[in-house]
PDB file of C-alpha atoms in Angstrom:
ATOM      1  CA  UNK R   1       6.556  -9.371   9.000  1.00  0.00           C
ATOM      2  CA  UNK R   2       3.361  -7.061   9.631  1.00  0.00           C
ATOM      3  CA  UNK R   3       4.973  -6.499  12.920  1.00  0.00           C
ATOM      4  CA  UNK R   4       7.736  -5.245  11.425  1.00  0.00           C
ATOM      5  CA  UNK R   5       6.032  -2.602   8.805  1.00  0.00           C
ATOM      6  CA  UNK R   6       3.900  -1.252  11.351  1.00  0.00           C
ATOM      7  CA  UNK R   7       6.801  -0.208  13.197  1.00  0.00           C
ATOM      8  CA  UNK R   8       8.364   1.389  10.669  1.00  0.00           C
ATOM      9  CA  UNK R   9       5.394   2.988   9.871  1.00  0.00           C
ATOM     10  CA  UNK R  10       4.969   4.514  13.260  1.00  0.00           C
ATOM     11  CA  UNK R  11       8.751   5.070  13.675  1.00  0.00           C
ATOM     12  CA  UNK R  12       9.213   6.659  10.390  1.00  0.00           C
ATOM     13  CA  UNK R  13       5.775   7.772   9.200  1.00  0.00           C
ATOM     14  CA  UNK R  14       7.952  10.085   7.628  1.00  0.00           C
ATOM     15  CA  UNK R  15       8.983   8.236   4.663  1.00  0.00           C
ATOM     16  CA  UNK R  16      12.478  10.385   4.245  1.00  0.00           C
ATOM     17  CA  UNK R  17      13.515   9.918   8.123  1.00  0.00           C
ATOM     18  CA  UNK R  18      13.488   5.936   6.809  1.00  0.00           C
ATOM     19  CA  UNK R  19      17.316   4.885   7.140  1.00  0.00           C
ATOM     20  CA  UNK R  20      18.598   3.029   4.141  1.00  0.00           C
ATOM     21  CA  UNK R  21      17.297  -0.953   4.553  1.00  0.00           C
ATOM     22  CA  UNK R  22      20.609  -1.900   5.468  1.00  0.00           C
ATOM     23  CA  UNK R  23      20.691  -0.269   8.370  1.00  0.00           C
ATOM     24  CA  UNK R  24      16.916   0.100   9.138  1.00  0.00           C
ATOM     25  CA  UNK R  25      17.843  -3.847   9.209  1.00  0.00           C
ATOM     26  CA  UNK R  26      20.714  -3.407  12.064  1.00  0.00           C
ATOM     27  CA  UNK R  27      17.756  -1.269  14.051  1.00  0.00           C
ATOM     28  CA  UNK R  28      15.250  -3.449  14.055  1.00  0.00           C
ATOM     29  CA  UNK R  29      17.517  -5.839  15.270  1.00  0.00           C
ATOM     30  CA  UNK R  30      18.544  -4.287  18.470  1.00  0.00           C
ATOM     31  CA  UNK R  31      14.724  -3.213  19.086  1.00  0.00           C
ATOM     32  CA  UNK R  32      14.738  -7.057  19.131  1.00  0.00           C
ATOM     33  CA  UNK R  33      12.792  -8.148  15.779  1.00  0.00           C
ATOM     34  CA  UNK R  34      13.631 -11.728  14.788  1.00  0.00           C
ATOM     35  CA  UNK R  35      16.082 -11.899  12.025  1.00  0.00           C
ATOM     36  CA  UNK R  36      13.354 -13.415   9.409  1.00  0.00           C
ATOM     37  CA  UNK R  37      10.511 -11.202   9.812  1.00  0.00           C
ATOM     38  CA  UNK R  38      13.284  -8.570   9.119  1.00  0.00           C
ATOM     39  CA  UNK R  39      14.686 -10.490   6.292  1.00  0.00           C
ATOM     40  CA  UNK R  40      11.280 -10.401   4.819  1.00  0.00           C
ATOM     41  CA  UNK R  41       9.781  -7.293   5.903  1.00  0.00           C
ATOM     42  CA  UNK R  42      13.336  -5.760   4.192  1.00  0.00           C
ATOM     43  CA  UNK R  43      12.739  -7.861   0.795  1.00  0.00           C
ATOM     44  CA  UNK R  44       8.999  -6.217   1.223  1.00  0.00           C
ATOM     45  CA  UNK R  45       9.834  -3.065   1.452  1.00  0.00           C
ATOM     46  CA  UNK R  46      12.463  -3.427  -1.165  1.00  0.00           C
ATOM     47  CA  UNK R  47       9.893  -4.013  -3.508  1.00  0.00           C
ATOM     48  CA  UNK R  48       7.533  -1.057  -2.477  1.00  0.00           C
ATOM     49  CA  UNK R  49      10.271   1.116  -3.032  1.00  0.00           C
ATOM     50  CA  UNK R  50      10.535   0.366  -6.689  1.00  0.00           C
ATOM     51  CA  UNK R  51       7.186  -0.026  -7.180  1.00  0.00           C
ATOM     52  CA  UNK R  52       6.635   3.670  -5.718  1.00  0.00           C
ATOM     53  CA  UNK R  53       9.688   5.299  -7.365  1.00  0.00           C
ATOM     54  CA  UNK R  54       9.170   3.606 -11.087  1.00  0.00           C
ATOM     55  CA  UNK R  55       5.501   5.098 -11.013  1.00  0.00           C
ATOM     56  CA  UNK R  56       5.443   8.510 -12.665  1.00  0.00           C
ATOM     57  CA  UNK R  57       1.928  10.194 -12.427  1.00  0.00           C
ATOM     58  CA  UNK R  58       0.824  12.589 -15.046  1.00  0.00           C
ATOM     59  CA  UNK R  59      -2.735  13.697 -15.439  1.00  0.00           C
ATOM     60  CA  UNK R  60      -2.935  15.705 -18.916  1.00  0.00           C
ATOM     61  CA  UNK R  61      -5.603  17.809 -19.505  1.00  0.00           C
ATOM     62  CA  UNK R  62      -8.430  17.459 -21.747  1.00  0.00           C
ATOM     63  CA  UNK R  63      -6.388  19.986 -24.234  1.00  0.00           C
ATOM     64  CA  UNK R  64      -3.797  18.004 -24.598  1.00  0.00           C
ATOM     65  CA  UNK R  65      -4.394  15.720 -27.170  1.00  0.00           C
ATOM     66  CA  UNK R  66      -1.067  14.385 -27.847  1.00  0.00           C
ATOM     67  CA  UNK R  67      -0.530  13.046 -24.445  1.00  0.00           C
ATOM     68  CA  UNK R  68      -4.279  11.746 -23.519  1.00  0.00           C
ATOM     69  CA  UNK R  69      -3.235   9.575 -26.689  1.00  0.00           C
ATOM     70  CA  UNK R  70       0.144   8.705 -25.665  1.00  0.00           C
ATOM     71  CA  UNK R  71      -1.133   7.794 -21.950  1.00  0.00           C
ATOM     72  CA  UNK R  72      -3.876   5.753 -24.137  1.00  0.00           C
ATOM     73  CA  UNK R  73      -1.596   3.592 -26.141  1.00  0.00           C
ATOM     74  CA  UNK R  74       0.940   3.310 -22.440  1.00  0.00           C
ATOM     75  CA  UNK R  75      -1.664   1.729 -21.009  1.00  0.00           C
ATOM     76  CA  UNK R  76      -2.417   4.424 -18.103  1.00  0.00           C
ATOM     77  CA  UNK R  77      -5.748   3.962 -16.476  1.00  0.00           C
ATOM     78  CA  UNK R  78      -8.626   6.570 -17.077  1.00  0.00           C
ATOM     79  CA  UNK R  79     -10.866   6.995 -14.078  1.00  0.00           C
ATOM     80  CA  UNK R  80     -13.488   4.939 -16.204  1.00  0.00           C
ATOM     81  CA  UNK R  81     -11.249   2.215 -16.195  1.00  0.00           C
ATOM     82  CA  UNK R  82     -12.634  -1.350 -14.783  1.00  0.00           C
ATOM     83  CA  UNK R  83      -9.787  -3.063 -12.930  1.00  0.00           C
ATOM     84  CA  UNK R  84     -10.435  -7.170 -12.904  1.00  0.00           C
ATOM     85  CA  UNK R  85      -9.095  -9.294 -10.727  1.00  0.00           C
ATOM     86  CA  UNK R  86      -7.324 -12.500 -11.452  1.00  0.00           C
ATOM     87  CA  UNK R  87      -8.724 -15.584 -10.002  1.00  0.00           C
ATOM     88  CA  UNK R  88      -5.004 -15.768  -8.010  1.00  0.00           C
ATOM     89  CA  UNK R  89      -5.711 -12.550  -6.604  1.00  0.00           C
ATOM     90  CA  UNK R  90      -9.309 -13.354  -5.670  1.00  0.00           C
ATOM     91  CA  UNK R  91      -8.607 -16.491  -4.017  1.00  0.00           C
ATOM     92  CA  UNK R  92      -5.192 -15.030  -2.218  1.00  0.00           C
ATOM     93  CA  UNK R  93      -7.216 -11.399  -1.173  1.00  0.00           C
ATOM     94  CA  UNK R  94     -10.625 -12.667  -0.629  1.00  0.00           C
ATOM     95  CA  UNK R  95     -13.954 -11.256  -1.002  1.00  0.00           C
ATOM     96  CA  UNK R  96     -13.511  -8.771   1.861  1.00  0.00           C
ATOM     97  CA  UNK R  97     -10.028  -7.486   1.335  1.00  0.00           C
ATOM     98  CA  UNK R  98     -11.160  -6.637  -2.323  1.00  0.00           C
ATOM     99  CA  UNK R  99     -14.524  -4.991  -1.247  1.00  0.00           C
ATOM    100  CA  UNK R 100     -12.222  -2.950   0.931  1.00  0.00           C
ATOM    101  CA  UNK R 101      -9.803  -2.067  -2.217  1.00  0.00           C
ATOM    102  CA  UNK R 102     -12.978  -1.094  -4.116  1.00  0.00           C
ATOM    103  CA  UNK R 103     -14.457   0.505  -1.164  1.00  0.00           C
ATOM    104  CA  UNK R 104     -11.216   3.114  -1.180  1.00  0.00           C
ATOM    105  CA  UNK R 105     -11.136   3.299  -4.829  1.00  0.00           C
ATOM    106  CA  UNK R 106     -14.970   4.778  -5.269  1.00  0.00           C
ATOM    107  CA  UNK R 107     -14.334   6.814  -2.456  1.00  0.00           C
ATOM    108  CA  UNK R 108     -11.614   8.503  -4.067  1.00  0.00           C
ATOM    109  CA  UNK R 109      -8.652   7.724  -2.044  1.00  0.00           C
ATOM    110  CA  UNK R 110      -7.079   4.899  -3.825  1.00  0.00           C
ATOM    111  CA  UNK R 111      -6.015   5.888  -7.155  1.00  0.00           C
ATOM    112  CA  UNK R 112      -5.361   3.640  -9.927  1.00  0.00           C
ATOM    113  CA  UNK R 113      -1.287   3.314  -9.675  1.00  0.00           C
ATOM    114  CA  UNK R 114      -1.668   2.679  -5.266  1.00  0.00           C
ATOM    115  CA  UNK R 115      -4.137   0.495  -5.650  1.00  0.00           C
ATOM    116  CA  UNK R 116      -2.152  -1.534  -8.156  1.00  0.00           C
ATOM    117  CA  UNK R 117       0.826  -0.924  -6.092  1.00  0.00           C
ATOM    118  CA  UNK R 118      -1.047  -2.229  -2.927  1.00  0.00           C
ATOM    119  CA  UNK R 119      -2.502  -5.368  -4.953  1.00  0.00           C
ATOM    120  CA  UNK R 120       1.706  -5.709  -6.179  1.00  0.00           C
ATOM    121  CA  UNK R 121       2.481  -5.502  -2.522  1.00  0.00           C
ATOM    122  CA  UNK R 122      -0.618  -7.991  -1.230  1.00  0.00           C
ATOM    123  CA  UNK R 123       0.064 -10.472  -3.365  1.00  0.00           C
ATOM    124  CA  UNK R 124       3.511 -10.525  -2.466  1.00  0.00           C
ATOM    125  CA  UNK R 125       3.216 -10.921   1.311  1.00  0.00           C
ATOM    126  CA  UNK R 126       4.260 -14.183   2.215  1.00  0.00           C
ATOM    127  CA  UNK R 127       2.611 -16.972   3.904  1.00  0.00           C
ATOM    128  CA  UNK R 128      -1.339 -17.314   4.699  1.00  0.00           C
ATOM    129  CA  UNK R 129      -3.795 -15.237   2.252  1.00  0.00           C
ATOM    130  CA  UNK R 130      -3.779 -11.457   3.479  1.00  0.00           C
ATOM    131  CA  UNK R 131      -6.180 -10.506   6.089  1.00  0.00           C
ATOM    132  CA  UNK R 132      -8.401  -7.402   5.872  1.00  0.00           C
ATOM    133  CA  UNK R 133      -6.005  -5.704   9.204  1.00  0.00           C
ATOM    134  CA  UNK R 134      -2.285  -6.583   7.193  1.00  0.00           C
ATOM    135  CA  UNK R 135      -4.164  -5.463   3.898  1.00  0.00           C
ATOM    136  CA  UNK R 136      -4.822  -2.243   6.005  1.00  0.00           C
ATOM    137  CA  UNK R 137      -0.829  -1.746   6.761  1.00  0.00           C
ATOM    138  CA  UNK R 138       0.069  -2.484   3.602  1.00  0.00           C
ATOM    139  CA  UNK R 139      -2.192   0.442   2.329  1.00  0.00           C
ATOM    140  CA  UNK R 140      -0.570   2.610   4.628  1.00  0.00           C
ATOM    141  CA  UNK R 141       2.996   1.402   3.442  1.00  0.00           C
ATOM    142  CA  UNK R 142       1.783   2.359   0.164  1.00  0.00           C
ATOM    143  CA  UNK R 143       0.499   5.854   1.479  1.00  0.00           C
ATOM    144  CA  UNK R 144       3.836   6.455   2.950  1.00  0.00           C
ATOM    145  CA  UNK R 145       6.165   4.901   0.173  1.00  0.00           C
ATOM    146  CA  UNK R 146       4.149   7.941  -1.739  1.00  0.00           C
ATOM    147  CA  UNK R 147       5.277  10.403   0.966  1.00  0.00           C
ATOM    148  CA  UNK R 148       1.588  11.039   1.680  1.00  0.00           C
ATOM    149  CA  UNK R 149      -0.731  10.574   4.767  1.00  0.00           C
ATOM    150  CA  UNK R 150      -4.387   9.254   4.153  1.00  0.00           C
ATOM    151  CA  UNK R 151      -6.799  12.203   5.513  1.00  0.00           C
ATOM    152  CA  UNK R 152      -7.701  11.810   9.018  1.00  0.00           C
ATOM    153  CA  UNK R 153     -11.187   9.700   7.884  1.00  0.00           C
ATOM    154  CA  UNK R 154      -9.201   7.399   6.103  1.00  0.00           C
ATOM    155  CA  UNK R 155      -6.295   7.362   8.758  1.00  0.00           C
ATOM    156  CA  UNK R 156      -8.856   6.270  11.193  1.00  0.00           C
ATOM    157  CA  UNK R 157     -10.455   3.849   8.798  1.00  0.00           C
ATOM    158  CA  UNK R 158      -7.359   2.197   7.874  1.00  0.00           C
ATOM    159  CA  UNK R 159      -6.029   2.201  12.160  1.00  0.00           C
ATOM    160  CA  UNK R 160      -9.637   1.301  13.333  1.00  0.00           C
ATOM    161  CA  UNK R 161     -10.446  -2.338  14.774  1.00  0.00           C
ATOM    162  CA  UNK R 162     -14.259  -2.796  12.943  1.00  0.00           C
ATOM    163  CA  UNK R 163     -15.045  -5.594  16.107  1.00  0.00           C
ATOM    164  CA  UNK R 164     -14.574  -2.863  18.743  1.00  0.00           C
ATOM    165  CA  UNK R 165     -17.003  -0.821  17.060  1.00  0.00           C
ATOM    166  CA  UNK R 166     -20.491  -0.359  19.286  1.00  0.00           C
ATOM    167  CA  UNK R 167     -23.699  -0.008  16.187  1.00  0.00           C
ATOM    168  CA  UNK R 168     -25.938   2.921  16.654  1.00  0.00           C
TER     169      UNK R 168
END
C-alpha cells in the first residue's frame, strides 16, 4: 500500500490535481499496481480525506473570550495540551515512530489536529506495526490531504534515509 501513496504523492503532490478515487483507482491500475494494494491504499486515502475535510481549524485570540471557552468545552487542544498515548498505539507505533511524532510536534510542524490525523491514519494502516519510513509517508499524506508542503527542512527530514547518513 505505501507503494501506492508515495506515488500519488509524487504524481499529485498537488492535492487538487488528485483525480476522484474512482478513477485514481483505474490509473494506478494501468501504471500496473496490484489490485489490493490499490483496494487498500483507496480505503486509506478514503479515510484521510474525511479526516482532513471534517477538521475545521480556528485559533481565537486571547480577546475572545466566548470562543477560547467554547473551543474549551469542544475539546480543542491548547498548545499546552499533553497528548497520551494508548497502550494500542504504543505497542502498534513503537518507541521510535512516537519519538518521531513528538520530535515534529516540539518543533512546531505537527500541530495538534495532523498529528492526530497522522496517529488516525497510522493506526489504520494495515498489516505489520508501522515503520518509522511508512510513518514518514503517511505524514506527508497528511501534509498534502491539508494542501500544504512541509518546509524544505522538514521535506528533507521526512524524504531522507537516516542509514545513508555519514556522522560528522
Amino acid at each position: 500500500m505505501f507503494e501506492v501513496l508515495v506515488y500519488v504523492y509524487e504524481n499529485y503532490w498537488q492535492g487538487d490535481a488528485c483525480p476522484e478515487l474512482p478513477q485514481l483507482g483505474r490509473k494506478l491500475t494501468a501504471v500496473g499496481f496490484e489490485v489490493e494494494e490499490i483496494q487498500a491504499a483507496l480505503i486509506w486515502l478514503d479515510g484521510l480525506n474525511l479526516a482532513a475535510q471534517s477538521t475545521q481549524i480556528y485559533v481565537p485570540d486571547s480577546s475572545d473570550e466566548l470562543a477560547l471557552t467554547a473551543n474549551q468545552s469542544l475539546g480543542i487542544q491548547s498548545s499546552h495540551s499533553l497528548r497520551a498515548y494508548s497502550v494500542q498505539e504504543q505497542d502498534y507505533l513503537g518507541a521510535e515512530a512516537l519519538g518521531y511524532v513528538h520530535f515534529l510536534e516540539t518543533a512546531g510542524v505537527l500541530p495538534p489536529h495532523m498529528r492526530e490525523i497522522v496517529l488516525d491514519r497510522a493506526m489504520a494502516a494495515s498489516g505489520e506495526p508501522v515503520g518509522l519510513d511508512d510513518l514518514k509517508i503517511i505524514i506527508l499524506m497528511v501534509y498534502w490531504s491539508f494542501g500544504e508542503e512541509p518546509d524544505a527542512l522538514i521535506l528533507d527530514e521526512l524524504c531522507d534515509d537516516a542509514q545513508v547518513r555519514t556522522a560528522h
